[in-house]
PDB file of C-alpha atoms in Angstrom:
ATOM      1  CA  MET J 162      -0.089  -0.037   0.033  1.00  0.00           C
ATOM      2  CA  SER J 163       1.350   3.489  -0.966  1.00  0.00           C
ATOM      3  CA  THR J 164       2.052   6.276   1.390  1.00  0.00           C
ATOM      4  CA  ARG J 165      -0.571   8.411  -0.166  1.00  0.00           C
ATOM      5  CA  SER J 166      -3.143   5.454   0.533  1.00  0.00           C
ATOM      6  CA  ILE J 167      -2.026   5.034   3.966  1.00  0.00           C
ATOM      7  CA  SER J 168      -2.487   8.867   4.521  1.00  0.00           C
ATOM      8  CA  ILE J 169      -5.919   8.692   3.037  1.00  0.00           C
ATOM      9  CA  ARG J 170      -7.207   5.588   5.360  1.00  0.00           C
ATOM     10  CA  ASN J 171      -5.717   7.298   8.421  1.00  0.00           C
ATOM     11  CA  HIS J 172      -7.229  10.206   7.588  1.00  0.00           C
ATOM     12  CA  GLY J 173     -10.563   8.551   6.995  1.00  0.00           C
ATOM     13  CA  LYS J 174     -10.016   6.973  10.097  1.00  0.00           C
ATOM     14  CA  HIS J 175      -9.551  10.193  12.326  1.00  0.00           C
ATOM     15  CA  ALA J 176     -12.589  11.987  10.679  1.00  0.00           C
ATOM     16  CA  LYS J 177     -14.835   8.823  11.923  1.00  0.00           C
ATOM     17  CA  ASN J 178     -13.590   9.150  15.252  1.00  0.00           C
ATOM     18  CA  GLU J 179     -14.409  13.198  15.470  1.00  0.00           C
ATOM     19  CA  PRO J 180     -18.267  12.680  16.493  1.00  0.00           C
ATOM     20  CA  ARG J 181     -16.703  10.714  19.701  1.00  0.00           C
ATOM     21  CA  MET J 182     -13.793  13.070  20.377  1.00  0.00           C
ATOM     22  CA  GLN J 183     -16.699  16.114  19.926  1.00  0.00           C
ATOM     23  CA  GLN J 184     -18.713  14.474  22.377  1.00  0.00           C
ATOM     24  CA  LEU J 185     -15.843  13.796  25.077  1.00  0.00           C
ATOM     25  CA  THR J 186     -15.101  17.393  24.590  1.00  0.00           C
ATOM     26  CA  HIS J 187     -18.152  18.435  25.257  1.00  0.00           C
ATOM     27  CA  GLN J 188     -18.327  16.502  28.321  1.00  0.00           C
ATOM     28  CA  LYS J 189     -15.294  17.971  29.751  1.00  0.00           C
ATOM     29  CA  ARG J 190     -16.865  21.807  29.207  1.00  0.00           C
ATOM     30  CA  ARG J 191     -20.301  20.291  30.701  1.00  0.00           C
ATOM     31  CA  LEU J 192     -17.777  19.623  33.902  1.00  0.00           C
ATOM     32  CA  ALA J 193     -16.324  22.775  33.661  1.00  0.00           C
ATOM     33  CA  GLY J 194     -19.533  24.652  33.711  1.00  0.00           C
ATOM     34  CA  ALA J 195     -20.564  22.822  36.806  1.00  0.00           C
ATOM     35  CA  SER J 196     -16.996  23.551  38.154  1.00  0.00           C
ATOM     36  CA  LEU J 197     -17.421  26.896  37.406  1.00  0.00           C
ATOM     37  CA  ALA J 198     -20.777  27.340  38.962  1.00  0.00           C
ATOM     38  CA  LEU J 199     -19.967  25.836  42.402  1.00  0.00           C
ATOM     39  CA  MET J 200     -16.467  27.870  42.807  1.00  0.00           C
ATOM     40  CA  LEU J 201     -18.683  30.808  42.540  1.00  0.00           C
ATOM     41  CA  SER J 202     -21.104  29.697  44.664  1.00  0.00           C
ATOM     42  CA  VAL J 203     -18.684  28.756  47.459  1.00  0.00           C
ATOM     43  CA  SER J 204     -16.914  32.242  47.178  1.00  0.00           C
ATOM     44  CA  SER J 205     -19.648  34.090  47.130  1.00  0.00           C
ATOM     45  CA  ALA J 206     -21.200  32.029  49.997  1.00  0.00           C
ATOM     46  CA  ALA J 207     -17.853  33.029  51.529  1.00  0.00           C
ATOM     47  CA  LEU J 208     -17.646  36.739  51.227  1.00  0.00           C
ATOM     48  CA  THR J 209     -21.429  36.804  52.354  1.00  0.00           C
ATOM     49  CA  GLN J 210     -20.898  35.066  55.303  1.00  0.00           C
ATOM     50  CA  GLY J 211     -17.535  37.506  56.218  1.00  0.00           C
ATOM     51  CA  ALA J 212     -19.761  40.235  55.104  1.00  0.00           C
ATOM     52  CA  THR J 213     -22.758  39.318  57.193  1.00  0.00           C
ATOM     53  CA  LEU J 214     -20.540  38.569  60.492  1.00  0.00           C
ATOM     54  CA  ALA J 215     -18.251  41.518  60.493  1.00  0.00           C
ATOM     55  CA  PHE J 216     -21.673  43.719  60.159  1.00  0.00           C
ATOM     56  CA  ALA J 217     -23.089  41.869  63.031  1.00  0.00           C
ATOM     57  CA  SER J 218     -20.416  42.524  65.357  1.00  0.00           C
ATOM     58  CA  GLU J 219     -20.163  46.009  64.931  1.00  0.00           C
ATOM     59  CA  SER J 220     -23.922  46.357  66.111  1.00  0.00           C
ATOM     60  CA  ASP J 221     -24.254  46.751  70.171  1.00  0.00           C
ATOM     61  CA  ASP J 222     -27.842  45.219  69.953  1.00  0.00           C
ATOM     62  CA  ASP J 223     -27.148  42.132  67.825  1.00  0.00           C
ATOM     63  CA  PRO J 224     -27.389  39.019  70.099  1.00  0.00           C
ATOM     64  CA  VAL J 225     -24.460  37.695  68.186  1.00  0.00           C
ATOM     65  CA  ALA J 226     -22.120  40.669  69.159  1.00  0.00           C
ATOM     66  CA  GLU J 227     -23.468  40.472  72.739  1.00  0.00           C
ATOM     67  CA  ALA J 228     -22.308  36.925  73.346  1.00  0.00           C
ATOM     68  CA  VAL J 229     -18.505  37.223  72.246  1.00  0.00           C
ATOM     69  CA  ASP J 230     -16.266  36.903  75.088  1.00  0.00           C
ATOM     70  CA  ALA J 231     -13.176  38.119  73.633  1.00  0.00           C
ATOM     71  CA  PRO J 232     -12.770  41.879  73.788  1.00  0.00           C
ATOM     72  CA  ASN J 233     -11.098  42.254  70.363  1.00  0.00           C
ATOM     73  CA  ALA J 234     -13.399  39.625  68.859  1.00  0.00           C
ATOM     74  CA  SER J 235     -15.334  41.953  66.812  1.00  0.00           C
ATOM     75  CA  ALA J 236     -11.689  43.129  65.248  1.00  0.00           C
ATOM     76  CA  GLU J 237     -10.846  39.929  64.845  1.00  0.00           C
ATOM     77  CA  ILE J 238     -14.091  39.141  62.328  1.00  0.00           C
ATOM     78  CA  SER J 239     -13.737  42.105  60.539  1.00  0.00           C
ATOM     79  CA  ALA J 240      -9.871  41.754  60.009  1.00  0.00           C
ATOM     80  CA  GLU J 241      -9.645  38.187  59.273  1.00  0.00           C
ATOM     81  CA  MET J 242     -12.953  36.860  57.897  1.00  0.00           C
ATOM     82  CA  ILE J 243     -13.437  39.844  54.905  1.00  0.00           C
ATOM     83  CA  PRO J 244     -10.365  39.133  53.660  1.00  0.00           C
ATOM     84  CA  LEU J 245     -10.317  35.869  53.871  1.00  0.00           C
ATOM     85  CA  ALA J 246     -13.131  35.341  51.940  1.00  0.00           C
ATOM     86  CA  SER J 247     -11.938  38.369  49.583  1.00  0.00           C
ATOM     87  CA  THR J 248      -8.187  35.926  48.867  1.00  0.00           C
ATOM     88  CA  SER J 249     -10.975  32.956  48.613  1.00  0.00           C
ATOM     89  CA  LEU J 250     -12.841  35.179  45.873  1.00  0.00           C
ATOM     90  CA  ASN J 251     -10.001  35.940  44.128  1.00  0.00           C
ATOM     91  CA  ALA J 252      -8.188  33.001  43.864  1.00  0.00           C
ATOM     92  CA  CYS J 253     -10.732  31.608  42.457  1.00  0.00           C
ATOM     93  CA  VAL J 254     -11.317  34.206  39.865  1.00  0.00           C
ATOM     94  CA  ASN J 255      -7.196  33.586  39.101  1.00  0.00           C
ATOM     95  CA  ALA J 256      -7.842  29.988  38.789  1.00  0.00           C
ATOM     96  CA  LEU J 257     -10.993  30.889  36.268  1.00  0.00           C
ATOM     97  CA  SER J 258      -9.088  32.795  33.962  1.00  0.00           C
ATOM     98  CA  ALA J 259      -5.892  31.074  34.127  1.00  0.00           C
ATOM     99  CA  ASP J 260      -4.466  29.560  30.750  1.00  0.00           C
ATOM    100  CA  LEU J 261      -5.146  25.446  30.986  1.00  0.00           C
ATOM    101  CA  GLY J 262      -2.168  25.252  28.391  1.00  0.00           C
ATOM    102  CA  HIS J 263      -4.039  25.720  25.245  1.00  0.00           C
ATOM    103  CA  GLY J 264      -5.058  28.949  24.537  1.00  0.00           C
ATOM    104  CA  SER J 265      -8.165  29.313  27.032  1.00  0.00           C
ATOM    105  CA  SER J 266      -9.163  28.735  30.904  1.00  0.00           C
ATOM    106  CA  LEU J 267     -11.883  27.308  32.837  1.00  0.00           C
ATOM    107  CA  MET J 268     -13.978  30.172  32.130  1.00  0.00           C
ATOM    108  CA  ASP J 269     -13.525  29.973  28.234  1.00  0.00           C
ATOM    109  CA  ALA J 270     -14.319  26.288  28.430  1.00  0.00           C
ATOM    110  CA  ALA J 271     -17.360  26.543  30.521  1.00  0.00           C
ATOM    111  CA  SER J 272     -18.794  29.394  28.277  1.00  0.00           C
ATOM    112  CA  TYR J 273     -18.069  27.912  25.027  1.00  0.00           C
ATOM    113  CA  ASP J 274     -21.058  27.574  22.723  1.00  0.00           C
ATOM    114  CA  PRO J 275     -20.675  24.428  20.246  1.00  0.00           C
ATOM    115  CA  VAL J 276     -23.310  25.917  17.790  1.00  0.00           C
ATOM    116  CA  ALA J 277     -22.161  29.145  17.831  1.00  0.00           C
ATOM    117  CA  GLU J 278     -18.308  28.049  16.810  1.00  0.00           C
ATOM    118  CA  ARG J 279     -20.097  25.472  14.065  1.00  0.00           C
ATOM    119  CA  ASN J 280     -21.971  28.179  12.708  1.00  0.00           C
ATOM    120  CA  ALA J 281     -19.058  30.724  12.500  1.00  0.00           C
ATOM    121  CA  GLN J 282     -16.820  28.153  10.548  1.00  0.00           C
ATOM    122  CA  VAL J 283     -19.538  27.092   8.329  1.00  0.00           C
ATOM    123  CA  GLU J 284     -19.805  30.992   7.290  1.00  0.00           C
ATOM    124  CA  THR J 285     -16.241  31.190   7.214  1.00  0.00           C
ATOM    125  CA  LEU J 286     -16.336  28.104   5.047  1.00  0.00           C
ATOM    126  CA  ILE J 287     -18.991  29.581   2.450  1.00  0.00           C
ATOM    127  CA  ASP J 288     -17.534  32.966   2.515  1.00  0.00           C
ATOM    128  CA  GLU J 289     -14.036  31.455   1.337  1.00  0.00           C
ATOM    129  CA  ALA J 290     -15.919  29.389  -1.263  1.00  0.00           C
ATOM    130  CA  ILE J 291     -17.834  31.814  -2.827  1.00  0.00           C
ATOM    131  CA  SER J 292     -15.128  34.519  -3.516  1.00  0.00           C
ATOM    132  CA  HIS J 293     -13.841  32.124  -5.842  1.00  0.00           C
ATOM    133  CA  LEU J 294     -17.143  31.973  -8.197  1.00  0.00           C
ATOM    134  CA  GLY J 295     -16.177  32.199 -12.021  1.00  0.00           C
ATOM    135  CA  THR J 296     -12.968  30.590 -11.538  1.00  0.00           C
ATOM    136  CA  PRO J 297     -12.523  28.267 -14.410  1.00  0.00           C
ATOM    137  CA  TYR J 298     -12.784  24.868 -14.208  1.00  0.00           C
ATOM    138  CA  ARG J 299      -8.984  22.895 -15.157  1.00  0.00           C
ATOM    139  CA  TYR J 300      -8.887  19.390 -14.503  1.00  0.00           C
ATOM    140  CA  GLY J 301      -6.265  18.635 -12.051  1.00  0.00           C
ATOM    141  CA  GLY J 302      -6.487  22.143 -10.668  1.00  0.00           C
ATOM    142  CA  THR J 303      -5.832  23.014  -6.922  1.00  0.00           C
ATOM    143  CA  THR J 304      -5.477  26.702  -7.153  1.00  0.00           C
ATOM    144  CA  PRO J 305      -7.574  29.968  -7.766  1.00  0.00           C
ATOM    145  CA  ALA J 306      -6.093  29.851 -11.667  1.00  0.00           C
ATOM    146  CA  GLY J 307      -8.173  26.730 -11.987  1.00  0.00           C
ATOM    147  CA  PHE J 308     -10.188  24.169 -10.008  1.00  0.00           C
ATOM    148  CA  ASP J 309     -11.559  20.898 -10.480  1.00  0.00           C
ATOM    149  CA  CYS J 310     -14.209  19.888  -8.279  1.00  0.00           C
ATOM    150  CA  SER J 311     -12.452  18.138  -5.665  1.00  0.00           C
ATOM    151  CA  GLY J 312      -9.492  20.768  -6.045  1.00  0.00           C
ATOM    152  CA  PHE J 313     -11.819  23.280  -5.094  1.00  0.00           C
ATOM    153  CA  THR J 314     -13.493  21.732  -2.066  1.00  0.00           C
ATOM    154  CA  GLY J 315      -9.886  20.693  -0.463  1.00  0.00           C
ATOM    155  CA  TYR J 316      -8.823  24.506  -1.246  1.00  0.00           C
ATOM    156  CA  ALA J 317     -11.958  26.021   0.359  1.00  0.00           C
ATOM    157  CA  TYR J 318     -11.863  23.841   3.515  1.00  0.00           C
ATOM    158  CA  ARG J 319      -7.876  24.393   3.483  1.00  0.00           C
ATOM    159  CA  ASN J 320      -7.998  28.339   3.638  1.00  0.00           C
ATOM    160  CA  ALA J 321     -11.175  28.613   5.685  1.00  0.00           C
ATOM    161  CA  LEU J 322     -10.821  25.803   8.289  1.00  0.00           C
ATOM    162  CA  GLY J 323      -7.358  24.518   8.015  1.00  0.00           C
ATOM    163  CA  ILE J 324      -8.918  21.077   7.442  1.00  0.00           C
ATOM    164  CA  GLU J 325      -6.743  19.071   5.056  1.00  0.00           C
ATOM    165  CA  LEU J 326      -9.006  16.465   2.384  1.00  0.00           C
ATOM    166  CA  PRO J 327      -8.002  13.825   0.316  1.00  0.00           C
ATOM    167  CA  ARG J 328      -7.487  14.659  -3.183  1.00  0.00           C
ATOM    168  CA  SER J 329     -10.288  12.868  -5.271  1.00  0.00           C
ATOM    169  CA  ALA J 330     -13.843  13.405  -5.196  1.00  0.00           C
ATOM    170  CA  ALA J 331     -14.167   9.489  -4.244  1.00  0.00           C
ATOM    171  CA  ALA J 332     -11.620  10.157  -1.180  1.00  0.00           C
ATOM    172  CA  GLN J 333     -13.255  12.653   0.325  1.00  0.00           C
ATOM    173  CA  SER J 334     -16.499  10.772   0.475  1.00  0.00           C
ATOM    174  CA  GLY J 335     -14.796   9.121   2.902  1.00  0.00           C
ATOM    175  CA  VAL J 336     -14.196  11.649   5.322  1.00  0.00           C
ATOM    176  CA  GLY J 337     -16.790  12.795   8.098  1.00  0.00           C
ATOM    177  CA  GLU J 338     -20.507  11.401   8.719  1.00  0.00           C
ATOM    178  CA  GLN J 339     -22.712  10.678   5.847  1.00  0.00           C
ATOM    179  CA  VAL J 340     -25.997  11.992   5.881  1.00  0.00           C
ATOM    180  CA  SER J 341     -28.818  12.095   3.519  1.00  0.00           C
ATOM    181  CA  LEU J 342     -29.142  15.172   0.714  1.00  0.00           C
ATOM    182  CA  ALA J 343     -32.541  16.103   2.940  1.00  0.00           C
ATOM    183  CA  GLU J 344     -30.479  16.109   6.270  1.00  0.00           C
ATOM    184  CA  ALA J 345     -27.827  18.474   4.738  1.00  0.00           C
ATOM    185  CA  GLN J 346     -26.858  21.399   6.087  1.00  0.00           C
ATOM    186  CA  ARG J 347     -24.758  24.656   5.316  1.00  0.00           C
ATOM    187  CA  GLY J 348     -21.589  23.818   4.991  1.00  0.00           C
ATOM    188  CA  ASP J 349     -21.790  19.624   4.351  1.00  0.00           C
ATOM    189  CA  LEU J 350     -19.598  18.356   1.387  1.00  0.00           C
ATOM    190  CA  VAL J 351     -22.226  17.044  -1.113  1.00  0.00           C
ATOM    191  CA  PHE J 352     -21.274  13.994  -3.640  1.00  0.00           C
ATOM    192  CA  TRP J 353     -22.821  12.201  -6.813  1.00  0.00           C
ATOM    193  CA  GLY J 354     -22.776   8.667  -7.380  1.00  0.00           C
ATOM    194  CA  GLY J 355     -22.663   5.762  -4.731  1.00  0.00           C
ATOM    195  CA  ARG J 356     -20.112   4.937  -2.285  1.00  0.00           C
ATOM    196  CA  GLY J 357     -17.029   3.187  -4.195  1.00  0.00           C
ATOM    197  CA  GLY J 358     -17.893   5.115  -7.401  1.00  0.00           C
ATOM    198  CA  VAL J 359     -18.399   9.045  -6.460  1.00  0.00           C
ATOM    199  CA  TYR J 360     -17.247  11.159  -9.319  1.00  0.00           C
ATOM    200  CA  HIS J 361     -18.003  14.795  -8.187  1.00  0.00           C
ATOM    201  CA  THR J 362     -18.384  16.906  -5.125  1.00  0.00           C
ATOM    202  CA  GLY J 363     -19.396  20.402  -4.109  1.00  0.00           C
ATOM    203  CA  ILE J 364     -20.156  22.480  -1.031  1.00  0.00           C
ATOM    204  CA  TYR J 365     -23.838  22.714   0.133  1.00  0.00           C
ATOM    205  CA  LEU J 366     -25.217  26.385   0.445  1.00  0.00           C
ATOM    206  CA  GLY J 367     -28.531  25.305   1.925  1.00  0.00           C
ATOM    207  CA  ASP J 368     -32.176  25.898   0.934  1.00  0.00           C
ATOM    208  CA  GLY J 369     -31.100  23.368  -2.255  1.00  0.00           C
ATOM    209  CA  GLU J 370     -28.231  24.793  -3.609  1.00  0.00           C
ATOM    210  CA  TYR J 371     -24.730  24.127  -3.818  1.00  0.00           C
ATOM    211  CA  ILE J 372     -21.493  25.613  -5.113  1.00  0.00           C
ATOM    212  CA  HIS J 373     -19.245  23.691  -6.956  1.00  0.00           C
ATOM    213  CA  ALA J 374     -16.533  23.492 -10.051  1.00  0.00           C
ATOM    214  CA  ALA J 375     -19.081  22.546 -12.725  1.00  0.00           C
ATOM    215  CA  ALA J 376     -16.878  20.388 -15.377  1.00  0.00           C
ATOM    216  CA  SER J 377     -18.917  22.884 -17.664  1.00  0.00           C
ATOM    217  CA  GLY J 378     -17.368  26.078 -16.975  1.00  0.00           C
ATOM    218  CA  CYS J 379     -16.407  27.236 -13.692  1.00  0.00           C
ATOM    219  CA  VAL J 380     -17.134  27.454 -10.150  1.00  0.00           C
ATOM    220  CA  GLN J 381     -20.642  28.182  -9.904  1.00  0.00           C
ATOM    221  CA  ILE J 382     -23.933  27.893  -7.833  1.00  0.00           C
ATOM    222  CA  GLN J 383     -26.425  25.442  -9.021  1.00  0.00           C
ATOM    223  CA  ASN J 384     -29.691  23.855  -7.191  1.00  0.00           C
ATOM    224  CA  VAL J 385     -30.265  20.394  -6.807  1.00  0.00           C
ATOM    225  CA  ALA J 386     -33.581  20.687  -8.998  1.00  0.00           C
ATOM    226  CA  THR J 387     -31.241  21.055 -11.922  1.00  0.00           C
ATOM    227  CA  TYR J 388     -28.594  19.010 -10.908  1.00  0.00           C
ATOM    228  CA  ALA J 389     -29.149  16.503  -7.463  1.00  0.00           C
ATOM    229  CA  PRO J 390     -26.215  14.933  -5.656  1.00  0.00           C
ATOM    230  CA  SER J 391     -26.594  11.710  -3.649  1.00  0.00           C
ATOM    231  CA  PHE J 392     -25.889  11.937  -0.331  1.00  0.00           C
ATOM    232  CA  ALA J 393     -23.721  14.487   1.770  1.00  0.00           C
ATOM    233  CA  MET J 394     -20.464  14.494   4.401  1.00  0.00           C
ATOM    234  CA  ARG J 395     -20.803  16.538   7.432  1.00  0.00           C
ATOM    235  CA  LEU J 396     -17.126  17.407   8.519  1.00  0.00           C
ATOM    236  CA  ILE J 397     -17.702  20.706  10.736  1.00  0.00           C
TER     237      ILE J 397
END
Protein backbone atom coordinates (compact mmCIF):
# COMPACT_ATOMS: atom_id res chain seq x y z
CA MET A 1 0.00 0.00 0.00
CA SER A 2 1.37 3.40 -0.96
CA THR A 3 2.18 6.16 1.53
CA ARG A 4 -0.62 8.26 -0.02
CA SER A 5 -3.18 5.45 0.47
CA ILE A 6 -2.13 5.03 4.08
CA SER A 7 -2.47 8.80 4.61
CA ILE A 8 -5.98 8.84 3.15
CA ARG A 9 -7.04 5.79 5.17
CA ASN A 10 -5.70 7.26 8.41
CA HIS A 11 -7.42 10.57 7.64
CA GLY A 12 -10.70 8.73 7.20
CA LYS A 13 -10.29 6.89 10.49
CA HIS A 14 -9.54 10.15 12.25
CA ALA A 15 -12.63 11.75 10.76
CA LYS A 16 -14.84 8.83 11.81
CA ASN A 17 -13.59 9.25 15.38
CA GLU A 18 -14.43 12.98 15.35
CA PRO A 19 -18.03 12.59 16.64
CA ARG A 20 -16.73 10.60 19.63
CA MET A 21 -13.94 13.12 20.22
CA GLN A 22 -16.43 15.98 20.03
CA GLN A 23 -18.71 14.19 22.50
CA LEU A 24 -15.86 13.82 25.01
CA THR A 25 -14.90 17.46 24.51
CA HIS A 26 -18.46 18.61 25.17
CA GLN A 27 -18.59 16.44 28.32
CA LYS A 28 -15.41 18.10 29.59
CA ARG A 29 -16.88 21.52 28.90
CA ARG A 30 -20.10 20.67 30.74
CA LEU A 31 -17.95 19.57 33.69
CA ALA A 32 -16.03 22.83 33.46
CA GLY A 33 -19.32 24.71 33.58
CA ALA A 34 -20.40 22.83 36.69
CA SER A 35 -17.01 23.54 38.32
CA LEU A 36 -17.34 27.21 37.46
CA ALA A 37 -20.78 27.45 39.06
CA LEU A 38 -19.63 25.60 42.19
CA MET A 39 -16.51 27.72 42.65
CA LEU A 40 -18.41 30.97 42.26
CA SER A 41 -21.13 29.75 44.62
CA VAL A 42 -18.64 28.80 47.36
CA SER A 43 -16.68 32.04 47.04
CA SER A 44 -19.82 34.18 47.04
CA ALA A 45 -21.13 32.35 50.09
CA ALA A 46 -17.83 32.90 51.93
CA LEU A 47 -17.81 36.59 51.08
CA THR A 48 -21.45 37.02 52.11
CA GLN A 49 -20.89 35.18 55.40
CA GLY A 50 -17.82 37.28 56.20
CA ALA A 51 -19.65 40.53 55.50
CA THR A 52 -22.66 39.44 57.55
CA LEU A 53 -20.57 38.50 60.58
CA ALA A 54 -18.60 41.73 60.37
CA PHE A 55 -21.80 43.79 60.20
CA ALA A 56 -23.29 41.88 63.10
CA SER A 57 -20.21 42.44 65.26
CA GLU A 58 -20.50 46.21 64.83
CA SER A 59 -24.09 46.34 66.12
CA ASP A 60 -24.39 47.02 69.86
CA ASP A 61 -27.89 45.51 70.00
CA ASP A 62 -27.12 42.38 68.03
CA PRO A 63 -27.23 39.20 70.18
CA VAL A 64 -24.36 37.72 68.21
CA ALA A 65 -22.08 40.59 69.22
CA GLU A 66 -23.22 40.35 72.85
CA ALA A 67 -22.43 36.64 72.94
CA VAL A 68 -18.79 37.22 72.05
CA ASP A 69 -16.63 37.08 75.17
CA ALA A 70 -13.28 38.31 73.91
CA PRO A 71 -13.02 42.14 73.75
CA ASN A 72 -11.17 42.00 70.43
CA ALA A 73 -13.51 39.47 68.80
CA SER A 74 -15.17 42.06 66.57
CA ALA A 75 -11.76 43.18 65.32
CA GLU A 76 -10.85 39.55 64.58
CA ILE A 77 -14.04 39.05 62.56
CA SER A 78 -13.74 42.25 60.56
CA ALA A 79 -10.00 41.90 60.08
CA GLU A 80 -9.88 38.22 59.21
CA MET A 81 -13.22 37.01 57.88
CA ILE A 82 -13.69 39.57 55.09
CA PRO A 83 -10.07 39.43 53.81
CA LEU A 84 -10.27 35.63 53.93
CA ALA A 85 -13.44 35.63 51.86
CA SER A 86 -11.98 38.20 49.49
CA THR A 87 -8.80 36.13 49.10
CA SER A 88 -10.94 33.08 48.36
CA LEU A 89 -12.89 34.97 45.70
CA ASN A 90 -9.68 36.29 44.12
CA ALA A 91 -8.20 32.81 44.08
CA CYS A 92 -11.36 31.56 42.39
CA VAL A 93 -11.17 34.26 39.71
CA ASN A 94 -7.47 33.52 39.11
CA ALA A 95 -8.16 29.80 38.79
CA LEU A 96 -11.00 30.38 36.35
CA SER A 97 -9.01 32.73 34.14
CA ALA A 98 -5.71 30.83 34.16
CA ASP A 99 -4.53 29.39 30.84
CA LEU A 100 -5.08 25.63 30.86
CA GLY A 101 -2.18 25.17 28.45
CA HIS A 102 -3.98 25.44 25.13
CA GLY A 103 -4.89 29.12 24.94
CA SER A 104 -8.14 28.91 26.88
CA SER A 105 -9.24 29.02 30.51
CA LEU A 106 -11.82 27.19 32.61
CA MET A 107 -14.12 30.19 32.15
CA ASP A 108 -13.67 29.97 28.36
CA ALA A 109 -14.50 26.27 28.43
CA ALA A 110 -17.60 26.83 30.54
CA SER A 111 -18.92 29.50 28.19
CA TYR A 112 -18.14 27.51 25.01
CA ASP A 113 -21.09 27.28 22.61
CA PRO A 114 -20.54 24.46 20.04
CA VAL A 115 -23.49 25.56 17.90
CA ALA A 116 -22.22 29.15 17.65
CA GLU A 117 -18.71 27.92 16.87
CA ARG A 118 -19.94 25.63 14.10
CA ASN A 119 -22.05 28.41 12.61
CA ALA A 120 -19.01 30.69 12.55
CA GLN A 121 -16.90 28.00 10.88
CA VAL A 122 -19.60 27.36 8.29
CA GLU A 123 -19.88 31.03 7.37
CA THR A 124 -16.10 31.31 7.06
CA LEU A 125 -16.11 28.29 4.73
CA ILE A 126 -18.99 29.61 2.61
CA ASP A 127 -17.39 33.05 2.30
CA GLU A 128 -14.19 31.42 1.06
CA ALA A 129 -16.05 29.23 -1.44
CA ILE A 130 -18.16 32.08 -2.84
CA SER A 131 -15.08 34.26 -3.27
CA HIS A 132 -14.03 31.89 -6.08
CA LEU A 133 -17.22 32.14 -8.12
CA GLY A 134 -16.35 32.25 -11.80
CA THR A 135 -12.95 30.58 -11.43
CA PRO A 136 -12.48 28.44 -14.57
CA TYR A 137 -12.67 24.67 -14.39
CA ARG A 138 -9.32 22.98 -14.93
CA TYR A 139 -8.82 19.23 -14.75
CA GLY A 140 -6.38 18.54 -11.90
CA GLY A 141 -6.57 22.17 -10.77
CA THR A 142 -6.14 22.94 -7.08
CA THR A 143 -5.59 26.73 -7.08
CA PRO A 144 -7.57 29.88 -7.96
CA ALA A 145 -5.91 29.73 -11.37
CA GLY A 146 -8.27 26.83 -12.07
CA PHE A 147 -10.12 24.15 -10.04
CA ASP A 148 -11.51 20.72 -10.62
CA CYS A 149 -14.32 19.66 -8.27
CA SER A 150 -12.25 18.12 -5.45
CA GLY A 151 -9.49 20.68 -5.92
CA PHE A 152 -12.07 23.38 -5.21
CA THR A 153 -13.56 21.76 -2.09
CA GLY A 154 -10.12 20.91 -0.75
CA TYR A 155 -8.87 24.45 -1.29
CA ALA A 156 -11.93 26.00 0.40
CA TYR A 157 -11.73 23.77 3.48
CA ARG A 158 -7.96 24.26 3.79
CA ASN A 159 -7.94 28.03 3.39
CA ALA A 160 -11.04 28.70 5.50
CA LEU A 161 -10.68 26.17 8.30
CA GLY A 162 -7.26 24.55 8.02
CA ILE A 163 -8.88 21.18 7.29
CA GLU A 164 -6.92 19.00 4.87
CA LEU A 165 -9.07 16.82 2.63
CA PRO A 166 -7.93 13.92 0.45
CA ARG A 167 -7.27 14.88 -3.16
CA SER A 168 -10.02 13.03 -5.04
CA ALA A 169 -13.81 13.30 -4.74
CA ALA A 170 -14.03 9.55 -4.05
CA ALA A 171 -11.54 9.81 -1.18
CA GLN A 172 -13.24 12.91 0.25
CA SER A 173 -16.52 10.97 0.37
CA GLY A 174 -14.99 8.74 3.04
CA VAL A 175 -14.25 11.61 5.43
CA GLY A 176 -16.76 12.77 8.06
CA GLU A 177 -20.28 11.62 8.90
CA GLN A 178 -22.57 10.59 6.06
CA VAL A 179 -26.05 12.14 5.94
CA SER A 180 -28.83 12.02 3.38
CA LEU A 181 -29.36 14.90 1.00
CA ALA A 182 -32.54 15.75 2.92
CA GLU A 183 -30.45 16.09 6.10
CA ALA A 184 -27.69 18.17 4.49
CA GLN A 185 -26.75 21.37 6.29
CA ARG A 186 -24.94 24.48 5.16
CA GLY A 187 -21.23 23.70 4.88
CA ASP A 188 -21.58 19.94 4.27
CA LEU A 189 -19.85 18.33 1.31
CA VAL A 190 -22.23 16.89 -1.28
CA PHE A 191 -21.36 14.03 -3.64
CA TRP A 192 -22.62 12.47 -6.85
CA GLY A 193 -22.51 8.70 -7.35
CA GLY A 194 -22.67 5.79 -4.92
CA ARG A 195 -20.06 4.85 -2.35
CA GLY A 196 -17.15 3.38 -4.26
CA GLY A 197 -18.25 5.18 -7.41
CA VAL A 198 -18.23 8.89 -6.45
CA TYR A 199 -17.33 11.13 -9.36
CA HIS A 200 -18.14 14.71 -8.28
CA THR A 201 -18.33 16.92 -5.18
CA GLY A 202 -19.35 20.39 -4.02
CA ILE A 203 -20.27 22.39 -0.89
CA TYR A 204 -23.89 22.69 0.25
CA LEU A 205 -25.15 26.25 0.78
CA GLY A 206 -28.60 25.45 2.16
CA ASP A 207 -32.07 25.94 0.69
CA GLY A 208 -31.37 23.37 -2.02
CA GLU A 209 -28.31 25.15 -3.40
CA TYR A 210 -24.64 24.16 -3.57
CA ILE A 211 -21.44 25.61 -4.99
CA HIS A 212 -19.07 23.49 -7.08
CA ALA A 213 -16.46 23.57 -9.81
CA ALA A 214 -18.56 22.43 -12.75
CA ALA A 215 -16.74 20.61 -15.53
CA SER A 216 -18.96 22.50 -17.96
CA GLY A 217 -17.31 25.81 -17.18
CA CYS A 218 -16.40 27.30 -13.80
CA VAL A 219 -17.10 27.56 -10.05
CA GLN A 220 -20.82 28.24 -9.87
CA ILE A 221 -23.94 27.89 -7.70
CA GLN A 222 -26.60 25.41 -8.74
CA ASN A 223 -29.82 23.98 -7.35
CA VAL A 224 -30.52 20.34 -6.53
CA ALA A 225 -33.55 20.58 -8.80
CA THR A 226 -31.29 20.84 -11.85
CA TYR A 227 -28.43 18.54 -10.83
CA ALA A 228 -29.07 16.60 -7.62
CA PRO A 229 -26.26 15.16 -5.46
CA SER A 230 -26.59 11.61 -4.11
CA PHE A 231 -25.62 12.17 -0.47
CA ALA A 232 -23.68 14.49 1.86
CA MET A 233 -20.82 14.24 4.35
CA ARG A 234 -20.58 16.42 7.48
CA LEU A 235 -17.08 17.45 8.55
CA ILE A 236 -17.84 20.34 10.93
